[in-house]
Amino acid sequence: VVLSSGTAYLDNVSVPCGVRTISWKPDIGFVLNGLPTKILGTANHQDFAAVGVAVPDHLQVHRLRKLKEFGSNGFRTAHNPHNEALLHAADQEGVLVWAENHRNGQDDEMEVMIKRDRNHPSIVIWSICNENLCHSDNIVEDAKRLKALAHRLDPAMGRPVSANYNDFNGNQTPMDVLLVSARGISAGRFLRMCQSTEELEENKSTPCKRMVMCHSHGVR
């Protein structure tokens, strides 16, 4: 992409791109290039040992390759947008990214993140917030507005919008996909998060929404 004014050359940027298809289905889960694919990932803050948040670009590649060595294929940017070097590395390494906004209700930050990062094929889901950062003056309405903003800015890539906030779960969720933080919850409560009362009585194995488990320790 070249920026010019009249005959004057001002700047240019090269934007690598990739081709892939994704979809999220309640019955079979996440589908990548036509194949059902389990996302086995980790939530990662932007800092790194000895360098803090000033992470050199080559360490982003190193981090992803180490995660892949123990079977990870997913990377959650906890709990804010990470730098572009991480996303370029994820594109090249075939890692699926859950791209997270910092706080519910921050339209400007969500817009900046999506406009900067929407050309990265590694991103497969947008998240508007995490846990307490989802609190706002009007939680549900703010979440609906950010979801609509994401769909308007990124209409063609098939990416759903969600948030790691258990109060959004259930049939009335404002999100496209349920992100369940299952810390010590019972199987019954977990099931109620994704099913209506009628579905529980009729068929205990039919989910009503697409779901991603974002914290799985302590499920009983």
Coordinates of C-alpha atoms in Angstrom, one line a residue:
V1 CA 0.0 0.0 0.0
V2 CA 1.5 3.3 -1.1
L3 CA 0.6 6.7 0.3
S4 CA 1.1 9.7 -2.0
S5 CA 0.0 13.3 -2.4
G6 CA -0.1 14.3 -6.1
T7 CA 3.2 13.1 -7.5
A8 CA 4.9 13.1 -4.1
Y9 CA 5.6 9.7 -2.5
L10 CA 5.0 9.8 1.3
D11 CA 5.0 6.3 2.7
N12 CA 4.3 2.7 2.0
V13 CA 3.5 -0.5 3.9
S14 CA 3.6 -4.1 2.9
V15 CA 0.7 -6.2 4.3
P16 CA 1.2 -10.0 4.2
C17 CA -2.0 -11.9 3.8
G18 CA -3.2 -15.5 4.1
V19 CA -6.2 -17.5 2.9
R20 CA -8.3 -19.7 5.2
T21 CA -11.9 -20.4 6.1
I22 CA -13.4 -20.7 9.6
S23 CA -16.7 -21.3 11.1
W24 CA -18.1 -22.1 14.6
K25 CA -20.8 -24.7 14.8
P26 CA -22.7 -25.8 18.0
D27 CA -22.7 -29.5 17.0
I28 CA -19.1 -29.9 15.9
G29 CA -17.3 -26.9 17.2
F30 CA -14.6 -24.9 15.4
V31 CA -14.0 -25.7 11.8
L32 CA -10.8 -24.6 10.0
N33 CA -10.6 -25.0 6.2
G34 CA -13.5 -27.4 6.3
L35 CA -12.0 -29.6 9.1
P36 CA -13.2 -29.8 12.7
T37 CA -10.3 -28.5 14.8
K38 CA -9.8 -28.6 18.5
I39 CA -8.2 -25.4 19.8
L40 CA -5.7 -26.3 22.6
G41 CA -4.3 -23.0 23.7
T42 CA -2.9 -20.9 26.4
A43 CA -3.6 -17.4 27.8
N44 CA -0.5 -15.3 27.5
H45 CA 0.4 -11.9 28.8
Q46 CA 2.7 -9.8 26.7
D47 CA 5.7 -9.8 29.0
F48 CA 8.6 -12.3 28.8
A49 CA 11.3 -13.3 31.3
A50 CA 14.2 -10.8 31.7
V51 CA 12.8 -8.3 29.2
G52 CA 9.4 -7.3 30.6
V53 CA 7.0 -6.1 28.0
A54 CA 9.8 -4.9 25.7
V55 CA 9.8 -8.2 23.9
P56 CA 12.1 -8.5 20.8
D57 CA 10.4 -9.7 17.7
H58 CA 12.4 -12.9 17.5
L59 CA 11.2 -14.0 21.0
Q60 CA 7.6 -14.0 19.7
V61 CA 8.5 -16.7 17.2
H62 CA 10.5 -18.5 19.9
R63 CA 7.5 -18.4 22.3
L64 CA 5.0 -19.8 19.8
R65 CA 7.3 -22.6 18.7
K66 CA 7.9 -23.6 22.3
L67 CA 4.1 -23.6 22.9
K68 CA 3.6 -25.8 19.8
E69 CA 6.2 -28.3 21.0
F70 CA 3.9 -29.3 23.9
G71 CA 0.8 -29.5 21.6
S72 CA -0.6 -25.9 21.7
N73 CA -2.2 -24.5 18.6
G74 CA -4.0 -21.5 20.2
F75 CA -2.9 -18.2 21.7
R76 CA -5.0 -15.8 23.8
T77 CA -3.7 -12.3 24.0
A78 CA -4.4 -11.7 27.7
H79 CA -5.9 -9.2 28.4
N80 CA -5.2 -6.5 25.8
P81 CA -4.0 -6.4 22.2
H82 CA -0.5 -7.6 21.7
N83 CA 2.1 -6.2 19.3
E84 CA 2.0 -6.9 15.6
A85 CA 5.2 -9.0 15.8
L86 CA 3.2 -11.7 17.7
L87 CA 0.5 -11.8 15.1
H88 CA 2.9 -12.0 12.2
A89 CA 4.6 -14.9 14.0
A90 CA 1.2 -16.6 14.6
D91 CA 0.3 -16.2 10.9
Q92 CA 3.6 -17.8 9.9
E93 CA 3.5 -20.6 12.6
G94 CA -0.2 -21.5 12.0
V95 CA -1.3 -20.6 15.5
L96 CA -4.9 -19.6 16.1
V97 CA -5.3 -16.3 18.0
W98 CA -8.0 -15.2 20.4
A99 CA -7.5 -11.4 20.1
E100 CA -8.7 -9.6 23.3
N101 CA -9.7 -6.0 23.8
H102 CA -8.9 -4.5 27.2
R103 CA -12.2 -3.3 28.7
N104 CA -15.9 -3.5 27.9
G105 CA -17.3 -0.1 26.7
Q106 CA -14.0 1.0 25.2
D107 CA -15.2 1.5 21.6
D108 CA -12.1 3.4 20.5
E109 CA -9.7 0.7 21.7
M110 CA -11.8 -2.0 20.1
E111 CA -11.9 -0.1 16.8
V112 CA -8.1 0.5 16.8
M113 CA -7.4 -3.2 17.5
I114 CA -9.7 -4.5 14.8
K115 CA -8.5 -2.0 12.1
R116 CA -4.9 -2.8 12.9
D117 CA -5.2 -6.6 13.1
R118 CA -8.1 -7.7 10.9
N119 CA -5.8 -8.7 8.0
H120 CA -4.1 -11.4 10.2
P121 CA -5.6 -14.8 9.2
S122 CA -4.3 -16.3 12.5
I123 CA -7.1 -14.4 14.4
V124 CA -10.2 -16.5 14.7
I125 CA -12.2 -14.8 17.4
W126 CA -12.5 -11.3 18.9
S127 CA -12.9 -10.8 22.6
I128 CA -14.3 -7.6 24.1
C129 CA -13.1 -8.0 27.7
N130 CA -12.0 -10.3 30.5
E131 CA -13.7 -11.0 33.8
N132 CA -13.8 -7.8 36.0
L133 CA -12.8 -5.7 33.0
C134 CA -16.2 -6.5 31.5
H135 CA -17.8 -4.4 34.2
S136 CA -19.2 -1.1 33.0
D137 CA -22.1 1.3 33.6
N138 CA -24.3 -0.8 31.3
I139 CA -22.6 -4.2 30.8
V140 CA -24.9 -5.8 28.4
E141 CA -25.6 -2.8 26.2
D142 CA -21.9 -2.0 26.0
A143 CA -21.2 -5.5 25.0
K144 CA -23.8 -5.5 22.3
R145 CA -22.5 -2.3 20.9
L146 CA -18.9 -3.6 20.8
K147 CA -20.1 -6.8 19.1
A148 CA -21.9 -4.8 16.5
L149 CA -18.8 -2.6 16.0
A150 CA -16.6 -5.7 15.4
H151 CA -19.1 -7.1 12.9
R152 CA -19.2 -3.8 11.1
L153 CA -15.4 -3.4 10.9
D154 CA -14.7 -7.0 10.1
P155 CA -17.8 -8.3 8.2
A156 CA -16.2 -10.8 5.8
M157 CA -13.7 -12.9 7.9
G158 CA -16.1 -15.2 9.8
R159 CA -14.8 -14.2 13.2
P160 CA -17.3 -14.3 16.1
V161 CA -17.2 -12.0 19.1
S162 CA -17.1 -13.1 22.7
A163 CA -15.9 -12.3 26.2
N164 CA -14.5 -14.2 29.1
Y165 CA -17.3 -13.3 31.5
N166 CA -19.6 -16.0 32.9
D167 CA -22.5 -13.7 33.4
F168 CA -22.8 -13.4 29.6
N169 CA -23.4 -17.2 29.3
G170 CA -26.8 -18.8 28.7
N171 CA -29.5 -18.4 26.1
Q172 CA -29.7 -14.6 26.5
T173 CA -26.0 -14.0 26.0
P174 CA -25.1 -10.9 23.9
M175 CA -22.1 -12.8 22.5
D176 CA -21.7 -15.0 19.4
V177 CA -19.7 -17.6 21.3
L178 CA -19.8 -18.5 25.0
L179 CA -16.4 -18.3 26.7
V180 CA -16.7 -20.3 29.9
S181 CA -14.4 -19.7 32.8
A182 CA -14.9 -23.1 34.5
R183 CA -13.1 -22.7 37.7
G184 CA -14.4 -25.3 40.1
I185 CA -17.9 -25.4 38.7
S186 CA -20.1 -28.5 38.8
A187 CA -21.0 -30.4 35.6
G188 CA -24.7 -29.4 36.2
R189 CA -23.9 -25.7 36.3
F190 CA -21.7 -26.0 33.3
L191 CA -24.5 -27.6 31.4
R192 CA -27.0 -24.9 32.4
M193 CA -24.7 -22.3 31.0
C194 CA -25.3 -23.6 27.5
Q195 CA -28.8 -24.9 27.6
S196 CA -32.3 -23.6 28.3
T197 CA -34.5 -25.3 30.9
E198 CA -36.5 -26.9 28.1
E199 CA -33.4 -28.3 26.4
L200 CA -32.2 -29.7 29.7
E201 CA -35.4 -31.6 30.2
E202 CA -35.6 -32.8 26.6
N203 CA -32.0 -33.5 25.6
K204 CA -29.1 -33.1 28.0
S205 CA -26.5 -33.2 25.3
T206 CA -27.8 -30.5 22.9
P207 CA -25.9 -27.2 23.3
C208 CA -27.8 -24.0 22.4
K209 CA -24.7 -22.0 21.8
R210 CA -21.2 -22.3 20.5
M211 CA -18.7 -22.5 23.4
V212 CA -15.1 -22.2 24.2
M213 CA -13.6 -23.3 27.6
C214 CA -11.1 -20.6 28.5
H215 CA -10.2 -21.8 32.1
S216 CA -10.7 -25.5 32.7
H217 CA -8.9 -26.3 35.9
G218 CA -11.1 -27.5 38.8
V219 CA -14.1 -28.7 36.8
R220 CA -15.8 -31.5 38.7

